[in-house]
Short mmCIF file of C-alpha atoms in Angstrom, two decimals:
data_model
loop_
_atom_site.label_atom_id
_atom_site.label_comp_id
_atom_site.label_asym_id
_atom_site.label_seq_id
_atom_site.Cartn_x
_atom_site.Cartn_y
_atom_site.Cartn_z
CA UNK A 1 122.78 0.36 78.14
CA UNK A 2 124.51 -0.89 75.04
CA UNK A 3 124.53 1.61 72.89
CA UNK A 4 128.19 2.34 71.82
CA UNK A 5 128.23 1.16 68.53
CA UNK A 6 125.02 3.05 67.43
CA UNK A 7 126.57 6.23 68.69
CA UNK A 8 129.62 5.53 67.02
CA UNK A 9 127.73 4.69 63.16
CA UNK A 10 125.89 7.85 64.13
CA UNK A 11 122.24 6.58 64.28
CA UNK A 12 119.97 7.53 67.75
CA UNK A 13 120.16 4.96 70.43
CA UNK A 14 116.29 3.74 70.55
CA UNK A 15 116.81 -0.27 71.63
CA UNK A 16 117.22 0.01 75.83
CA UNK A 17 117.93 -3.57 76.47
CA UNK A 18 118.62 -3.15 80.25
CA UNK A 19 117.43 -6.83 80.61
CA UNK A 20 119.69 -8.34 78.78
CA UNK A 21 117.39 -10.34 76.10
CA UNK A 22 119.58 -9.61 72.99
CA UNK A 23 123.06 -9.88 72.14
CA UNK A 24 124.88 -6.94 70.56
CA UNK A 25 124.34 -8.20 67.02
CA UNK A 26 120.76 -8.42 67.80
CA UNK A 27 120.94 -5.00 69.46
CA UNK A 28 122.79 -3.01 66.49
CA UNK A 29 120.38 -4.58 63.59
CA UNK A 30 117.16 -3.79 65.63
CA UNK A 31 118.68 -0.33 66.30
CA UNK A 32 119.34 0.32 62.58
CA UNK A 33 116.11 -1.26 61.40
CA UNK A 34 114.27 1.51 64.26
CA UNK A 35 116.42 4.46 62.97
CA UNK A 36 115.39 3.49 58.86
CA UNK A 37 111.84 2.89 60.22
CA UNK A 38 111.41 5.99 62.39
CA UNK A 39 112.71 8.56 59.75
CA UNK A 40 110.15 7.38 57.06
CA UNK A 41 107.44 8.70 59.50
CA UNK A 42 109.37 10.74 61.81
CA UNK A 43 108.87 8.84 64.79
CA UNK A 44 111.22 7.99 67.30
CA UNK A 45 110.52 3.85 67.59
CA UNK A 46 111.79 2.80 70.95
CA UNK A 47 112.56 -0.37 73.23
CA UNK A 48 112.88 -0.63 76.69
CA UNK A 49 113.56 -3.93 78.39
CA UNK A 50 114.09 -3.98 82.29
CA UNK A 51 114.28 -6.59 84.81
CA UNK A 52 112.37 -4.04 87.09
CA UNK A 53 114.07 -4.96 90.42
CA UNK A 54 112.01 -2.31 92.35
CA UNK A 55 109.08 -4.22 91.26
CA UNK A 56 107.33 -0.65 89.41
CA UNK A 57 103.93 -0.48 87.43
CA UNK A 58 105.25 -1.11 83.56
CA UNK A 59 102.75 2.00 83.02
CA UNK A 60 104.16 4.10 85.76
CA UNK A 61 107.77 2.66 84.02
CA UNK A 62 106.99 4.07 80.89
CA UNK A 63 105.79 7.48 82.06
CA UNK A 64 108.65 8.27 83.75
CA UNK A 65 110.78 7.05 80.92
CA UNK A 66 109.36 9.51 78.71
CA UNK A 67 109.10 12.28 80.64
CA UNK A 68 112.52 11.56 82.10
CA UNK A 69 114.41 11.11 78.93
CA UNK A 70 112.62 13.03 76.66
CA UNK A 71 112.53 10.82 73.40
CA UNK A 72 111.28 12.31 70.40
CA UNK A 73 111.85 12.47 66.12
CA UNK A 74 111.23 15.94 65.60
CA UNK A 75 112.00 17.69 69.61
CA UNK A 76 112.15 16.66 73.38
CA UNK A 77 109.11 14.92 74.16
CA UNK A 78 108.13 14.76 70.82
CA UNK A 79 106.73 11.90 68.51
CA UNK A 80 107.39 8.70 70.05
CA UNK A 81 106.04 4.89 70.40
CA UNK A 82 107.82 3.13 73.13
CA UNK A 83 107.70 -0.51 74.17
CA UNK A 84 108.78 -1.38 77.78
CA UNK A 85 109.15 -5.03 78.74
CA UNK A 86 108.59 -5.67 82.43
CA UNK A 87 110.32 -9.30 82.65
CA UNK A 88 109.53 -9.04 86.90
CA UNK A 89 105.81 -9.24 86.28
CA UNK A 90 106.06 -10.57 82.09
CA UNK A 91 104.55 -7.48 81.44
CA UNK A 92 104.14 -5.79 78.14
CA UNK A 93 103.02 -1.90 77.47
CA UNK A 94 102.81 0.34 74.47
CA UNK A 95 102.58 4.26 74.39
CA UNK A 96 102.16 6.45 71.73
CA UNK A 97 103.42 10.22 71.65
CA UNK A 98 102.31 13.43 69.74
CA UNK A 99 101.95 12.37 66.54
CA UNK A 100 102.45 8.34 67.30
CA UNK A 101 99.52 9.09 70.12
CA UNK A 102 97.22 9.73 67.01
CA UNK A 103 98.35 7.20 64.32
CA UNK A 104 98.57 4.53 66.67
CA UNK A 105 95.52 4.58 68.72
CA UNK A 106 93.98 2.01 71.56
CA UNK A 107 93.07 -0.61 68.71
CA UNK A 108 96.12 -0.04 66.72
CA UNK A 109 98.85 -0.07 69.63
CA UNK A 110 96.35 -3.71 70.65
CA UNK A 111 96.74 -5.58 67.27
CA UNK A 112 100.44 -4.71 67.92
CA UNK A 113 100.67 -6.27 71.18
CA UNK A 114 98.56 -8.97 69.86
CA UNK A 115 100.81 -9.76 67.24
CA UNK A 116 103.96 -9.62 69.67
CA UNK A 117 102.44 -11.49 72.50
CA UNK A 118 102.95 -14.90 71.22
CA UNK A 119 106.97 -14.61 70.23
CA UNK A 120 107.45 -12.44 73.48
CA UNK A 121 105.91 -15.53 75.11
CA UNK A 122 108.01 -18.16 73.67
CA UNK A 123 111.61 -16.12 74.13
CA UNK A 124 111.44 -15.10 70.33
CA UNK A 125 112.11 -11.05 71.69
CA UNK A 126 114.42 -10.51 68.41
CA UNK A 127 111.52 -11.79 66.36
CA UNK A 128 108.93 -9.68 68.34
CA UNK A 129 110.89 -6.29 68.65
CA UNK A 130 111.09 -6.86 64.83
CA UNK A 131 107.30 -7.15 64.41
CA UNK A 132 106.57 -4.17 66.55
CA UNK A 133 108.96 -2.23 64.75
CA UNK A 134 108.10 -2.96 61.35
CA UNK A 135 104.02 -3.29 61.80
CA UNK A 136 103.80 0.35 64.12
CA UNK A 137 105.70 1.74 60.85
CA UNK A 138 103.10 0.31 58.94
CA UNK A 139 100.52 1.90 61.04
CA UNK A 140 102.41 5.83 60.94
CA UNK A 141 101.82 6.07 57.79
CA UNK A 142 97.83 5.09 57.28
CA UNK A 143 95.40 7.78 58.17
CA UNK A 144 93.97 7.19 61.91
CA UNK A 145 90.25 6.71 60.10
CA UNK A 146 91.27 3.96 57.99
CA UNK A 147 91.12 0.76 59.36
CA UNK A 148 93.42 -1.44 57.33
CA UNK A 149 94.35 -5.21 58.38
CA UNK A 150 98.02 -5.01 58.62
CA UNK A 151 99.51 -8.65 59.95
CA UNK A 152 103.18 -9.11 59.88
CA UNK A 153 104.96 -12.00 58.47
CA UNK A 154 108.43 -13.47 59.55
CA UNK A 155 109.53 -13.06 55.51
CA UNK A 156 108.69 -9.11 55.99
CA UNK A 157 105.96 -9.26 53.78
CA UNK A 158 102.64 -7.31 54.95
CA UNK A 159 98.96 -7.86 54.06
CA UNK A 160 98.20 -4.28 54.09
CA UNK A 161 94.85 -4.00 52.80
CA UNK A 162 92.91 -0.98 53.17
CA UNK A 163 92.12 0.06 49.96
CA UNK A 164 87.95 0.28 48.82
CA UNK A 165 86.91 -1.92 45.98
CA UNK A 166 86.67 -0.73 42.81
CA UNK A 167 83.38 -2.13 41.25
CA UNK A 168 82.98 -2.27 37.21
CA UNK A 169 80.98 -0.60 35.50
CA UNK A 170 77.27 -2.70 34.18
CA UNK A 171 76.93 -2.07 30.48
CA UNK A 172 73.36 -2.10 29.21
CA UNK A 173 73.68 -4.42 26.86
CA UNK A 174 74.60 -7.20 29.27
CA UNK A 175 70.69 -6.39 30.58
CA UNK A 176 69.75 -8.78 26.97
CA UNK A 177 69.34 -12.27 26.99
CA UNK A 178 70.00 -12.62 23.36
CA UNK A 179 72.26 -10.33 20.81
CA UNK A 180 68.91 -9.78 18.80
CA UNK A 181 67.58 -6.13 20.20
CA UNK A 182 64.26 -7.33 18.44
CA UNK A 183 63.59 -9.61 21.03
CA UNK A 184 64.51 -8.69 23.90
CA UNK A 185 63.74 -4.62 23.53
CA UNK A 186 60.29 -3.81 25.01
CA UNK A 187 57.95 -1.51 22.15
CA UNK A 188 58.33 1.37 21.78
CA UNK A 189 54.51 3.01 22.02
CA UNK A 190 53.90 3.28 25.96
CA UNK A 191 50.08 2.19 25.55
CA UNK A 192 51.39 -1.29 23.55
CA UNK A 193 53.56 -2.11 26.82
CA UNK A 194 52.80 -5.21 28.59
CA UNK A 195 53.74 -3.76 31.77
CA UNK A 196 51.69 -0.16 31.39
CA UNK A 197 48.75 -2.75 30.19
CA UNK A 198 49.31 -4.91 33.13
CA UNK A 199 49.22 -1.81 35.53
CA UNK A 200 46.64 0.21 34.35
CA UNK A 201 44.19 -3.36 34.30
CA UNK A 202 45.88 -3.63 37.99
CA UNK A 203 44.50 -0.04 39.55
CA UNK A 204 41.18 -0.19 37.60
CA UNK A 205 40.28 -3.71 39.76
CA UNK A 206 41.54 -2.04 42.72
CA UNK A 207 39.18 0.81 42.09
CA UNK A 208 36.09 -1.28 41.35
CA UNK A 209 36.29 -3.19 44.16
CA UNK A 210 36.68 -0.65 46.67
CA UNK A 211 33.26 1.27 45.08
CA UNK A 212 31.37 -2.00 45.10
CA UNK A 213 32.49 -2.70 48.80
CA UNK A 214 31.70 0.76 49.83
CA UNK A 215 28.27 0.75 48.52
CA UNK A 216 26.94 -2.34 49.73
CA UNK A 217 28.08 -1.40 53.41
CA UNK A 218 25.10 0.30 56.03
CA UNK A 219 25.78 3.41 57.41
CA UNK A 220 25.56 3.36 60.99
CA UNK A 221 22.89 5.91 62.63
CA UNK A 222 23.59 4.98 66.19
CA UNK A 223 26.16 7.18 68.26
CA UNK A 224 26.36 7.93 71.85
CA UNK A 225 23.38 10.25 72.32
CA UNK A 226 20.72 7.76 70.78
CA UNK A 227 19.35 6.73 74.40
CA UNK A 228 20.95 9.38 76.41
CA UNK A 229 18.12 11.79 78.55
CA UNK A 230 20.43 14.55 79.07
CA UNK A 231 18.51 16.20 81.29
CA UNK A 232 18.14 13.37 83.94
CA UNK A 233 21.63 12.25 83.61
CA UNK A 234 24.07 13.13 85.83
CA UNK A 235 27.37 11.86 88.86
CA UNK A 236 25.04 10.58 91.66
CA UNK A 237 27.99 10.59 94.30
CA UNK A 238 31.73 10.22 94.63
CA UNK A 239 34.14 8.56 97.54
CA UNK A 240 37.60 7.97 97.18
CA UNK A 241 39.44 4.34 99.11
CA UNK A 242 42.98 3.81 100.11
CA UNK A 243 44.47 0.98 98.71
CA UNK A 244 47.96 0.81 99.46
CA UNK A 245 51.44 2.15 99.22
CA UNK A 246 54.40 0.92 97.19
CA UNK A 247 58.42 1.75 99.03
CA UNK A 248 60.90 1.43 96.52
CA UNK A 249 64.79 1.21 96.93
CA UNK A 250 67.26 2.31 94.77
CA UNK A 251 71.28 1.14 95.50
CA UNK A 252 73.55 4.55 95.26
CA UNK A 253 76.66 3.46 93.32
CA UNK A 254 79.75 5.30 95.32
CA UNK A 255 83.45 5.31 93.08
CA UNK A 256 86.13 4.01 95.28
CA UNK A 257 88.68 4.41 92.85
CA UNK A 258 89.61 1.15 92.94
CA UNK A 259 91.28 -1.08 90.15
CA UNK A 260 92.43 -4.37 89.40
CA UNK A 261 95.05 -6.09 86.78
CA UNK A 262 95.79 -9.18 85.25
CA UNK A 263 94.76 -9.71 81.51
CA UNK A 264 94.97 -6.79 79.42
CA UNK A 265 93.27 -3.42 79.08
CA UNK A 266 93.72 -0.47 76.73
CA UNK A 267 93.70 3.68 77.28
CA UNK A 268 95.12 5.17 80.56
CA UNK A 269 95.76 8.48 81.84
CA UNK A 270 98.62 10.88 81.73
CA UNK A 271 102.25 11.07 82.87
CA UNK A 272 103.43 13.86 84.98
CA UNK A 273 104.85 15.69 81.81
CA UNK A 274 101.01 15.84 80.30
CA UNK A 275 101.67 12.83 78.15
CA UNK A 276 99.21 10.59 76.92
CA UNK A 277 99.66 6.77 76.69
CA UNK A 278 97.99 3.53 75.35
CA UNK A 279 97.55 -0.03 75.58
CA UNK A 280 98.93 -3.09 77.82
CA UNK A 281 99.10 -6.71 78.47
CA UNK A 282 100.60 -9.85 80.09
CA UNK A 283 102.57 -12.66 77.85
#
């Protein structure tokens, strides 16, 4: 691992570049950039590139990194992101620790990947690493409930909008056509009001009509004991017929445990420490 010249300017070795993507340039700026990055939020921002020769699940990868190794800002297995880069299968996960496991949830640690996917396609890792370091800072310090749209651009600029609106205030007077009150200002005298005059007219039609339609309806007389001898009537007889039977089938669903990959897919399960973890994908 080429970490020498952190440990020697005293910063925390977080860029693992086992694969050999980056040159040591490359290596040292990334470093720096995850050191300035992780203190603001205190978060340890990792990178772990491997050509994977034993051909290992990039989750199962990451697991054991953490629980091996222990990363962490504030203690051993403490608050963490890591990105492992699985260059056997071109294989890309993201896991979130302890505090980074809250702030950068399933959709967060997604648009990341999303945002990565493209450069990590093209060979642009320097570029990518970048992004994912920058925009999962971004993400540390907005509350997990807010849903901002943070995109990262190559001049480090952010659209990092999350704040409500702020809507003016109506004044009344912009309710006037005209600057004459005169005019526009109904009177004051409720019984002079077009609209009270309008409504009052309104239920008074209502109310005549429905006493003019009520009177000139019959009543009806007949019911169901008009023709009904109650002392003749009576159930003659009673039989009951069988018609048929219905068989339904119902298919029992039975787990098998069984799971496929390719694409992407968010969430997981735990590592052997207890640890949870996040989101993955293919590029």
């Amino acid at each position: 691992m080429k970490t020498s010249v952190a440990e020697e300017a005293g910063l925390k070795p977080l860029i693992y570049d086992e694969a050999g993507l980056l040159n040591q340039d490359e290596i040292d700026e990334l470093n720096e950039l995850a050191n300035q990055m992780g203190a603001l939020r205190e978060t340890d921002i990792i990178i772990w590139t491997s050509d994977n020769p034993e051909n290992i699940d990039v989750e199962l990868m990451t697991e054991d990194f953490y629980d091996e190794q222990a990363p962490g800002y504030d203690k051993p297995h403490g608050n963490a992101v890591i990105l492992t880069l699985d260059m056997n299968n071109r294989e890309v996960y993201l896991a979130g620790f302890y505090k980074a496991e809250t702030y950068l949830d399933n959709d967060r640690l997604d648009e990341i990947r999303s945002q990565i996917t493209p450069d990590l396609a093209n060979g642009d890792y320097k570029l990518a690493f970048q992004t994912y370091i920058e925009t999962a800072s971004a993400y540390l310090e907005v509350l997990p409930e807010v849903k901002p749209d943070i995109t990262y651009n190559s001049n480090n600029s952010y659209n990092n909008d999350y704040s409500p609106p702020v809507q003016s205030p109506t004044h009344a007077a912009d309710q006037y056509v005209t600057s004459r009150p005169e005019v526009n200002r109904e009177p004051d005298n409720l019984f002079l009001n077009t609209w009270f005059q309008l409504a009052v007219s309104l239920i008074i039609g209502v109310i005549s009509v429905a006493v003019m339609a009520y009177r000139s309806g019959g009543r009806v007389t007949v019911n169901s004991r008009t023709y009904e001898e109650a002392h003749t009537s009576g159930i003659l007889d009673s039989r009951d017929d069988y018609l048929h039977t219905t068989v339904t089938k119902q298919k029992i669903e039975r787990n098998t445990n069984n799971s496929s990959g390719g694409g992407s897919s968010s969430g997981g399960g735990m590592t052997s420490g207890g640890h949870s973890h996040s989101s993955r994908g293919s590029f």
